[in-house]
PDB file of C-alpha atoms and ligand atoms in Angstrom:
ATOM      1  CA  MET A 172      -6.229  22.969  11.176  1.00 98.00           C
ATOM      2  CA  ARG A 173      -9.097  21.005  10.316  1.00 98.00           C
ATOM      3  CA  ILE A 174      -8.797  17.782   8.164  1.00 98.00           C
ATOM      4  CA  ASP A 175     -11.852  15.981   6.760  1.00 98.00           C
ATOM      5  CA  ILE A 176     -11.230  12.584   5.154  1.00 98.00           C
ATOM      6  CA  ILE A 177     -13.982  10.925   2.896  1.00 98.00           C
ATOM      7  CA  SER A 178     -13.831   6.968   3.376  1.00 98.00           C
ATOM      8  CA  VAL A 179     -15.224   4.397   2.250  1.00 96.00           C
ATOM      9  CA  ALA A 180     -13.829   2.667   5.017  1.00 96.00           C
ATOM     10  CA  PRO A 181     -13.975   4.659   8.025  1.00 96.00           C
ATOM     11  CA  ASN A 182     -12.703   2.081  10.752  1.00 96.00           C
ATOM     12  CA  LEU A 183      -9.417   1.995   9.571  1.00 95.00           C
ATOM     13  CA  LEU A 184      -8.710   5.346  10.267  1.00 95.00           C
ATOM     14  CA  ASP A 185      -9.898   4.800  14.169  1.00 91.00           C
ATOM     15  CA  SER A 186      -6.426   3.920  15.405  1.00 95.00           C
ATOM     16  CA  PRO A 187      -4.093   6.031  13.745  1.00 95.00           C
ATOM     17  CA  PHE A 188      -5.982   9.238  14.857  1.00 96.00           C
ATOM     18  CA  ASN A 189      -6.671   8.227  18.830  1.00 95.00           C
ATOM     19  CA  HIS A 190      -3.034   7.406  19.877  1.00 94.00           C
ATOM     20  CA  SER A 191       0.142   9.227  20.513  1.00 93.00           C
ATOM     21  CA  ILE A 192       0.717  12.837  19.534  1.00 95.00           C
ATOM     22  CA  VAL A 193      -2.054  12.764  16.920  1.00 96.00           C
ATOM     23  CA  LYS A 194      -4.517  12.593  19.663  1.00 97.00           C
ATOM     24  CA  ARG A 195      -3.189  14.883  21.639  1.00 96.00           C
ATOM     25  CA  ALA A 196      -3.116  17.399  19.451  1.00 97.00           C
ATOM     26  CA  LYS A 197      -6.482  16.451  18.540  1.00 97.00           C
ATOM     27  CA  ASP A 198      -7.324  16.597  22.557  1.00 97.00           C
ATOM     28  CA  ARG A 199      -5.673  20.518  23.149  1.00 97.00           C
ATOM     29  CA  GLY A 200      -7.214  21.983  19.700  1.00 98.00           C
ATOM     30  CA  PHE A 201      -4.477  22.270  17.364  1.00 97.00           C
ATOM     31  CA  VAL A 202      -6.199  19.741  14.710  1.00 98.00           C
ATOM     32  CA  GLU A 203      -9.677  18.595  14.378  1.00 98.00           C
ATOM     33  CA  ILE A 204     -10.219  15.365  12.298  1.00 98.00           C
ATOM     34  CA  VAL A 205     -13.331  14.797  11.050  1.00 98.00           C
ATOM     35  CA  ILE A 206     -14.068  10.955   8.815  1.00 98.00           C
ATOM     36  CA  HIS A 207     -17.016  11.061   6.495  1.00 98.00           C
ATOM     37  CA  ASP A 208     -18.546   7.530   5.575  1.00 98.00           C
ATOM     38  CA  LEU A 209     -18.818   8.007   1.365  1.00 98.00           C
ATOM     39  CA  ARG A 210     -21.536   4.984   1.933  1.00 97.00           C
ATOM     40  CA  GLU A 211     -23.848   7.418   2.898  1.00 98.00           C
ATOM     41  CA  TYR A 212     -23.882   9.349  -0.058  1.00 98.00           C
ATOM     42  CA  GLY A 213     -24.046   5.999  -2.435  1.00 98.00           C
ATOM     43  CA  LEU A 214     -26.579   6.045  -4.777  1.00 98.00           C
ATOM     44  CA  GLY A 215     -30.496   3.778  -4.507  1.00 98.00           C
ATOM     45  CA  ASN A 216     -31.149   0.985  -1.706  1.00 97.00           C
ATOM     46  CA  TYR A 217     -28.065  -0.648  -1.917  1.00 97.00           C
ATOM     47  CA  LYS A 218     -26.214   2.424  -1.406  1.00 98.00           C
ATOM     48  CA  GLN A 219     -23.988   1.521  -4.581  1.00 98.00           C
ATOM     49  CA  ILE A 220     -20.932   3.677  -4.920  1.00 97.00           C
ATOM     50  CA  ASP A 221     -18.706   1.877  -7.429  1.00 97.00           C
ATOM     51  CA  ASP A 222     -19.311  -0.025 -11.092  1.00 97.00           C
ATOM     52  CA  THR A 223     -17.631  -1.743 -13.872  1.00 97.00           C
ATOM     53  CA  GLN A 224     -15.645   0.759 -15.784  1.00 96.00           C
ATOM     54  CA  PHE A 225     -16.105   1.889 -19.626  1.00 97.00           C
ATOM     55  CA  GLY A 226     -14.511   0.008 -21.917  1.00 97.00           C
ATOM     56  CA  GLY A 227     -14.455  -3.113 -19.909  1.00 96.00           C
ATOM     57  CA  GLY A 228     -11.471  -4.512 -17.886  1.00 94.00           C
ATOM     58  CA  ALA A 229     -10.989  -5.823 -14.287  1.00 94.00           C
ATOM     59  CA  GLY A 230     -11.723  -3.902 -11.223  1.00 93.00           C
ATOM     60  CA  MET A 231     -14.648  -1.343 -10.289  1.00 96.00           C
ATOM     61  CA  VAL A 232     -14.127   2.495 -10.289  1.00 97.00           C
ATOM     62  CA  MET A 233     -15.715   4.661  -7.938  1.00 97.00           C
ATOM     63  CA  MET A 234     -18.586   6.368  -9.153  1.00 98.00           C
ATOM     64  CA  ILE A 235     -18.861  10.121  -9.617  1.00 98.00           C
ATOM     65  CA  GLU A 236     -22.462  10.878  -8.239  1.00 98.00           C
ATOM     66  CA  PRO A 237     -21.662  10.106  -4.515  1.00 98.00           C
ATOM     67  CA  ILE A 238     -18.214  11.369  -4.409  1.00 98.00           C
ATOM     68  CA  ALA A 239     -19.145  14.934  -5.624  1.00 98.00           C
ATOM     69  CA  ASN A 240     -22.488  15.151  -3.566  1.00 98.00           C
ATOM     70  CA  CYS A 241     -20.551  14.385  -0.547  1.00 98.00           C
ATOM     71  CA  ILE A 242     -17.990  16.666  -1.690  1.00 98.00           C
ATOM     72  CA  ARG A 243     -19.959  19.688  -2.501  1.00 98.00           C
ATOM     73  CA  LYS A 244     -21.534  18.986   0.836  1.00 98.00           C
ATOM     74  CA  LEU A 245     -18.689  19.949   2.537  1.00 98.00           C
ATOM     75  CA  GLN A 246     -17.861  22.563   0.227  1.00 98.00           C
ATOM     76  CA  SER A 247     -20.846  24.256   1.260  1.00 98.00           C
ATOM     77  CA  GLU A 248     -19.983  24.248   4.857  1.00 98.00           C
ATOM     78  CA  ARG A 249     -16.398  25.574   4.456  1.00 98.00           C
ATOM     79  CA  THR A 250     -13.951  26.674   1.874  1.00 98.00           C
ATOM     80  CA  TYR A 251     -11.217  24.339   1.815  1.00 98.00           C
ATOM     81  CA  ASP A 252      -7.424  25.404   0.830  1.00 98.00           C
ATOM     82  CA  GLU A 253      -6.588  21.995  -0.716  1.00 98.00           C
ATOM     83  CA  VAL A 254      -8.931  18.825  -2.162  1.00 98.00           C
ATOM     84  CA  ILE A 255      -6.306  15.851  -1.917  1.00 99.00           C
ATOM     85  CA  TYR A 256      -6.560  12.395  -3.529  1.00 98.00           C
ATOM     86  CA  MET A 257      -4.834   9.660  -2.128  1.00 98.00           C
ATOM     87  CA  THR A 258      -3.462   7.561  -4.952  1.00 98.00           C
ATOM     88  CA  PRO A 259      -0.397   5.555  -6.584  1.00 96.00           C
ATOM     89  CA  ASP A 260      -0.450   7.322  -9.561  1.00 96.00           C
ATOM     90  CA  ALA A 261       0.716  10.778  -8.296  1.00 97.00           C
ATOM     91  CA  LYS A 262       3.932  12.882  -6.820  1.00 97.00           C
ATOM     92  CA  THR A 263       5.653  11.142  -3.820  1.00 97.00           C
ATOM     93  CA  LEU A 264       5.008  12.699  -0.649  1.00 98.00           C
ATOM     94  CA  ASN A 265       7.914  14.407   1.063  1.00 96.00           C
ATOM     95  CA  GLN A 266       8.568  16.814   3.632  1.00 95.00           C
ATOM     96  CA  GLY A 267       7.926  19.799   1.626  1.00 95.00           C
ATOM     97  CA  THR A 268       4.625  18.692   1.088  1.00 97.00           C
ATOM     98  CA  ALA A 269       4.008  18.089   4.784  1.00 97.00           C
ATOM     99  CA  ASN A 270       5.732  20.878   5.885  1.00 95.00           C
ATOM    100  CA  THR A 271       3.526  23.546   3.191  1.00 96.00           C
ATOM    101  CA  LEU A 272       0.479  21.695   4.121  1.00 97.00           C
ATOM    102  CA  SER A 273       1.175  21.993   7.926  1.00 96.00           C
ATOM    103  CA  LEU A 274       0.274  25.655   7.542  1.00 95.00           C
ATOM    104  CA  LYS A 275      -3.718  25.260   5.800  1.00 97.00           C
ATOM    105  CA  GLU A 276      -6.455  25.814   7.802  1.00 98.00           C
ATOM    106  CA  ASN A 277      -8.809  23.506   6.149  1.00 98.00           C
ATOM    107  CA  ILE A 278      -7.964  20.109   4.158  1.00 98.00           C
ATOM    108  CA  LEU A 279     -10.293  17.369   2.493  1.00 99.00           C
ATOM    109  CA  ILE A 280      -8.633  14.592   1.128  1.00 99.00           C
ATOM    110  CA  LEU A 281     -10.671  11.645  -0.730  1.00 98.00           C
ATOM    111  CA  THR A 282      -9.329   8.347  -0.354  1.00 98.00           C
ATOM    112  CA  GLY A 283      -9.942   5.463  -3.136  1.00 95.00           C
ATOM    113  CA  HIS A 284     -10.934   2.057  -3.479  1.00 89.00           C
ATOM    114  CA  TYR A 285     -10.795  -0.435  -6.269  1.00 82.00           C
ATOM    115  CA  LYS A 286      -9.449   0.797  -9.524  1.00 90.00           C
ATOM    116  CA  GLY A 287      -9.802   4.273  -8.147  1.00 94.00           C
ATOM    117  CA  VAL A 288     -12.340   7.063  -8.637  1.00 97.00           C
ATOM    118  CA  ASP A 289     -13.975   8.499 -11.876  1.00 98.00           C
ATOM    119  CA  GLN A 290     -11.025  10.240 -13.449  1.00 97.00           C
ATOM    120  CA  ARG A 291     -13.800  13.386 -13.741  1.00 98.00           C
ATOM    121  CA  ILE A 292     -13.747  14.092 -10.121  1.00 98.00           C
ATOM    122  CA  ARG A 293     -10.080  14.398 -10.244  1.00 98.00           C
ATOM    123  CA  ASP A 294     -10.353  16.753 -12.752  1.00 98.00           C
ATOM    124  CA  THR A 295     -13.116  18.664 -11.466  1.00 98.00           C
ATOM    125  CA  PHE A 296     -12.824  18.571  -7.374  1.00 98.00           C
ATOM    126  CA  ILE A 297      -9.300  17.768  -6.376  1.00 98.00           C
ATOM    127  CA  THR A 298      -6.471  20.497  -6.252  1.00 98.00           C
ATOM    128  CA  LYS A 299      -3.503  18.098  -5.609  1.00 98.00           C
ATOM    129  CA  GLU A 300      -2.783  14.755  -5.842  1.00 98.00           C
ATOM    130  CA  ILE A 301      -0.072  12.829  -3.347  1.00 98.00           C
ATOM    131  CA  SER A 302       0.907   8.789  -3.282  1.00 98.00           C
ATOM    132  CA  ILE A 303       2.824   7.483  -0.284  1.00 98.00           C
ATOM    133  CA  GLY A 304       5.140   5.672  -2.032  1.00 97.00           C
ATOM    134  CA  ASP A 305       5.930   3.487  -5.369  1.00 96.00           C
ATOM    135  CA  TYR A 306       3.902   0.467  -4.543  1.00 96.00           C
ATOM    136  CA  VAL A 307      -0.063  -0.103  -3.946  1.00 96.00           C
ATOM    137  CA  LEU A 308      -2.195  -0.311  -0.737  1.00 96.00           C
ATOM    138  CA  THR A 309      -5.685  -2.030  -0.489  1.00 95.00           C
ATOM    139  CA  GLY A 310      -6.796   1.558  -0.243  1.00 96.00           C
ATOM    140  CA  GLY A 311      -6.088   5.315   0.315  1.00 97.00           C
ATOM    141  CA  GLU A 312      -6.701   5.041   4.498  1.00 98.00           C
ATOM    142  CA  LEU A 313      -3.494   4.277   5.435  1.00 98.00           C
ATOM    143  CA  ALA A 314      -1.810   6.302   2.860  1.00 98.00           C
ATOM    144  CA  ALA A 315      -4.243   9.420   4.127  1.00 98.00           C
ATOM    145  CA  ALA A 316      -3.274   8.552   7.908  1.00 98.00           C
ATOM    146  CA  VAL A 317       0.399   8.979   6.956  1.00 98.00           C
ATOM    147  CA  LEU A 318      -0.386  11.866   5.499  1.00 98.00           C
ATOM    148  CA  VAL A 319      -2.223  13.274   8.373  1.00 98.00           C
ATOM    149  CA  ASP A 320       0.507  11.979  10.605  1.00 98.00           C
ATOM    150  CA  ALA A 321       3.202  13.685   8.629  1.00 97.00           C
ATOM    151  CA  VAL A 322       1.204  17.146   8.815  1.00 98.00           C
ATOM    152  CA  VAL A 323       0.077  17.183  12.283  1.00 97.00           C
ATOM    153  CA  ARG A 324       3.081  17.189  13.915  1.00 96.00           C
ATOM    154  CA  LEU A 325       4.417  20.154  11.986  1.00 95.00           C
ATOM    155  CA  ILE A 326       2.021  22.384  13.373  1.00 94.00           C
ATOM    156  CA  PRO A 327       3.263  24.911  15.549  1.00 90.00           C
ATOM    157  CA  GLY A 328       2.703  23.597  19.301  1.00 92.00           C
ATOM    158  CA  VAL A 329       1.910  20.260  18.687  1.00 94.00           C
ATOM    159  CA  ILE A 330       5.402  18.678  19.548  1.00 92.00           C
ATOM    160  CA  GLY A 331       6.849  19.961  22.634  1.00 79.00           C
ATOM    161  CA  ASP A 332      10.277  20.624  21.626  1.00 71.00           C
ATOM    162  CA  GLU A 333       9.658  22.852  18.330  1.00 62.00           C
ATOM    163  CA  GLN A 334      13.565  22.259  17.633  1.00 64.00           C
ATOM    164  CA  SER A 335      13.033  18.133  17.257  1.00 73.00           C
ATOM    165  CA  ALA A 336      10.321  18.564  14.419  1.00 75.00           C
ATOM    166  CA  LEU A 337      12.783  21.009  12.655  1.00 71.00           C
ATOM    167  CA  THR A 338      15.846  18.672  13.014  1.00 73.00           C
ATOM    168  CA  ASP A 339      13.925  15.726  11.145  1.00 79.00           C
ATOM    169  CA  SER A 340      15.532  14.050   8.892  1.00 76.00           C
ATOM    170  CA  PHE A 341      14.748  15.858   5.519  1.00 81.00           C
ATOM    171  CA  GLN A 342      14.210  18.946   6.686  1.00 75.00           C
ATOM    172  CA  ASP A 343      17.064  20.288   4.981  1.00 84.00           C
ATOM    173  CA  ASN A 344      17.048  17.451   2.504  1.00 89.00           C
ATOM    174  CA  LEU A 345      19.531  14.905   4.906  1.00 94.00           C
ATOM    175  CA  LEU A 346      18.831  11.940   6.412  1.00 95.00           C
ATOM    176  CA  SER A 347      19.276  12.303  10.774  1.00 93.00           C
ATOM    177  CA  PRO A 348      22.732  11.856  11.852  1.00 94.00           C
ATOM    178  CA  PRO A 349      22.881   8.830  14.451  1.00 95.00           C
ATOM    179  CA  VAL A 350      21.859   9.459  17.985  1.00 96.00           C
ATOM    180  CA  TYR A 351      22.527   7.971  21.458  1.00 98.00           C
ATOM    181  CA  THR A 352      21.413   7.444  25.024  1.00 97.00           C
ATOM    182  CA  ARG A 353      22.771   5.977  28.067  1.00 97.00           C
ATOM    183  CA  PRO A 354      24.658   3.705  28.764  1.00 98.00           C
ATOM    184  CA  ALA A 355      27.559   5.476  27.492  1.00 97.00           C
ATOM    185  CA  ASN A 356      29.028   1.798  27.054  1.00 98.00           C
ATOM    186  CA  PHE A 357      27.130  -1.130  26.405  1.00 98.00           C
ATOM    187  CA  GLU A 358      29.129  -4.424  26.528  1.00 98.00           C
ATOM    188  CA  GLY A 359      31.865  -2.320  24.956  1.00 98.00           C
ATOM    189  CA  LYS A 360      30.391  -0.690  22.267  1.00 98.00           C
ATOM    190  CA  LYS A 361      31.097   3.496  22.791  1.00 98.00           C
ATOM    191  CA  VAL A 362      28.952   6.221  22.302  1.00 98.00           C
ATOM    192  CA  PRO A 363      31.154   8.936  20.185  1.00 98.00           C
ATOM    193  CA  GLU A 364      33.603  10.618  22.520  1.00 98.00           C
ATOM    194  CA  ILE A 365      32.576  14.200  20.725  1.00 98.00           C
ATOM    195  CA  LEU A 366      28.844  13.629  22.265  1.00 98.00           C
ATOM    196  CA  LEU A 367      30.239  13.555  25.819  1.00 98.00           C
ATOM    197  CA  SER A 368      32.882  16.528  25.375  1.00 98.00           C
ATOM    198  CA  GLY A 369      30.009  19.515  26.028  1.00 97.00           C
ATOM    199  CA  ASN A 370      31.766  21.196  23.262  1.00 98.00           C
ATOM    200  CA  PHE A 371      27.916  21.861  21.467  1.00 98.00           C
ATOM    201  CA  PRO A 372      29.792  23.732  18.323  1.00 98.00           C
ATOM    202  CA  LYS A 373      31.704  21.056  17.816  1.00 98.00           C
ATOM    203  CA  ILE A 374      28.982  18.203  18.102  1.00 98.00           C
ATOM    204  CA  ASP A 375      26.857  20.601  15.440  1.00 96.00           C
ATOM    205  CA  ASP A 376      29.635  20.054  13.334  1.00 97.00           C
ATOM    206  CA  TRP A 377      29.950  16.442  13.809  1.00 98.00           C
ATOM    207  CA  ARG A 378      26.452  15.691  13.701  1.00 97.00           C
ATOM    208  CA  SER A 379      26.215  17.663  10.173  1.00 96.00           C
ATOM    209  CA  ASP A 380      29.140  15.612   9.274  1.00 97.00           C
ATOM    210  CA  LYS A 381      27.011  12.517   9.357  1.00 97.00           C
ATOM    211  CA  ALA A 382      24.203  13.478   8.174  1.00 95.00           C
ATOM    212  CA  TYR A 383      25.840  14.415   5.194  1.00 96.00           C
ATOM    213  CA  GLU A 384      27.271  10.958   5.154  1.00 97.00           C
ATOM    214  CA  ARG A 385      24.558   8.724   5.963  1.00 97.00           C
ATOM    215  CA  THR A 386      22.784  10.629   3.417  1.00 96.00           C
ATOM    216  CA  ALA A 387      25.678  10.188   1.071  1.00 97.00           C
ATOM    217  CA  GLN A 388      25.481   6.823   1.160  1.00 97.00           C
ATOM    218  CA  ILE A 389      21.662   6.164   1.752  1.00 97.00           C
ATOM    219  CA  ARG A 390      20.090   8.353  -0.429  1.00 96.00           C
ATOM    220  CA  PRO A 391      22.468   9.876  -2.901  1.00 96.00           C
ATOM    221  CA  ASP A 392      19.253  11.215  -5.149  1.00 94.00           C
ATOM    222  CA  LEU A 393      18.483  13.653  -1.967  1.00 93.00           C
ATOM    223  CA  LEU A 394      22.144  15.681  -2.522  1.00 94.00           C
ATOM    224  CA  LYS A 395      21.814  16.502  -6.169  1.00 88.00           C
ATOM    225  CA  ASP A 396      20.526  19.497  -7.213  1.00 70.00           C
ATOM    226  CA  ASP A 397      16.686  19.685  -8.971  1.00 59.00           C
TER     227      ASP A 397
HETATM  228  N1  LIG B 247      -3.458   3.944  -2.396  1.00 53.18           N
HETATM  229  C1  LIG B 247      -3.305   2.799  -2.785  1.00 53.18           C
HETATM  230  N2  LIG B 247      -2.425   2.890  -2.637  1.00 53.18           N
HETATM  231  C2  LIG B 247      -1.571   4.191  -2.511  1.00 53.18           C
HETATM  232  C3  LIG B 247      -0.449   4.974  -2.328  1.00 53.18           C
HETATM  233  N3  LIG B 247       0.801   4.282  -2.567  1.00 53.18           N
HETATM  234  N4  LIG B 247       0.157   6.166  -2.175  1.00 53.18           N
HETATM  235  C4  LIG B 247      -1.457   6.587  -1.844  1.00 53.18           C
HETATM  236  N5  LIG B 247      -2.957   6.370  -2.089  1.00 53.18           N
HETATM  237  C5  LIG B 247      -2.818   4.928  -2.502  1.00 53.18           C
END
């Protein structure tokens, strides 16, 4: 898979993609992540990328030309399965979206700043808009990092134990059950007996029950049919 990201603050993306599982996925050739500095497509001597909004109002809007030029250049080099815009005014990212995106070949992600991008960018180039939650970040970079992290770990082979990604919270619309490791007794706080029993069908049942209990308690909305 190849992921291209357009950003006005590319440095913000240095760290998230250069550590741990995402770095290993890159090193092993499962994913290529390329960051493009939008400033390079800015207009005039000052490399302008934003301007005041028509109709008045506080805050700058990212201009259409630099973004259009950048997206068109990238699209001339490859076909993108999705051109995604990270923005708080969109549907919220969930595991289903991450699963779907993990099967794609080429994804282009546009990150916004200030008041966002000129609406005509969204109307013309964007095939999918994603928010990572009902709060506003200073820019879309960290949101893009969250999306990429959630997607990359699902690419087959990236996580050693494939079962591990499949049994995550949300894969079946349930939160994960509690997990324990050694010691079996910490200052009198004991691990549930069933987990030490070696009876794996019973352990599976216990985990399902706990996952359901936890979901009903913390996120009952996940149990509603939609
Ligand atoms: N940009 C700013 N806030 C955001 C959010 N919550 N999700 C996606 N992109 C954003």
